[in-house]
Amino acid sequence: MSALVRIIFAAFFFNALIFFSSSVAASSHENMHEHENMHEVYSEFDFLVEMIPHHQEAVDSSREIKSITERSELQEFAREIIEVQKKEIQELEEWIQLWYPDRDAHARYEPMMRDIAGLSVEEAERIFLEDMIAHHEMAVMMARDLLENDLAEHAEVEDMARSIIEQQDKEIEIMQGWLKEWF
């Protein structure tokens, strides 16, 4: 192969590599942006409506991992998520009925957690932790949006948002530690 052909080939390969890399980066950025906007909060009502299915997914996923794992600390962790978030779902539903009885409370929720059915216990635990970290990060982001944009119209909602941030930030740290320790 002549030097000119090698230079042309190298230039073509280099340009193709740059094109592919920028396409992947753009696609990843678009997906990340889409994910970030998935549960945007524009009002207290949005927060209430969107947090219900978000919490329900955490409850369902926690029930599933609780039935699979043999790690006592993960079983207890899942039990606490179920208990706390079921209580919060009930409060959210009550507040919607009390404060927004005539509004359509249908959420545009998109599930975030991957299905762990049929996986090995170890793989299910890892995926649960990875997904629940991202899931909690989204809840924290929604709660921060509510507070930072002064969208809470009721003290109870503001208190719940603060509680979500505090509790789920702690849980994220715990899950990140388990990921490092166990996997």
XYZ file of C-alpha atoms in Angstrom, residues 58-80 82 115-122 124-125 128:
35
model
C -39.634 1.878 44.392
C -42.082 -0.103 46.537
C -42.606 -2.736 43.838
C -38.888 -3.077 43.108
C -38.090 -3.291 46.821
C -40.645 -6.055 47.284
C -39.063 -7.943 44.423
C -35.475 -7.671 45.708
C -36.631 -8.445 49.260
C -38.027 -11.756 48.042
C -34.817 -12.626 46.155
C -31.893 -11.484 48.286
C -30.480 -13.374 51.217
C -28.539 -10.355 52.482
C -30.241 -9.301 55.712
C -29.110 -5.678 55.341
C -30.635 -5.460 51.852
C -33.853 -7.120 53.040
C -34.128 -4.574 55.876
C -33.279 -1.732 53.504
C -36.028 -2.841 51.086
C -38.495 -3.226 53.966
C -37.808 0.363 55.052
C -41.605 -0.140 51.286
C -36.744 -6.030 35.483
C -34.725 -8.364 37.705
C -36.930 -11.430 37.330
C -35.000 -14.497 36.235
C -31.567 -13.048 37.029
C -29.068 -14.606 39.388
C -29.370 -13.281 42.938
C -26.063 -11.430 42.637
C -30.461 -8.884 40.628
C -28.907 -7.250 43.701
C -31.434 -3.183 41.940
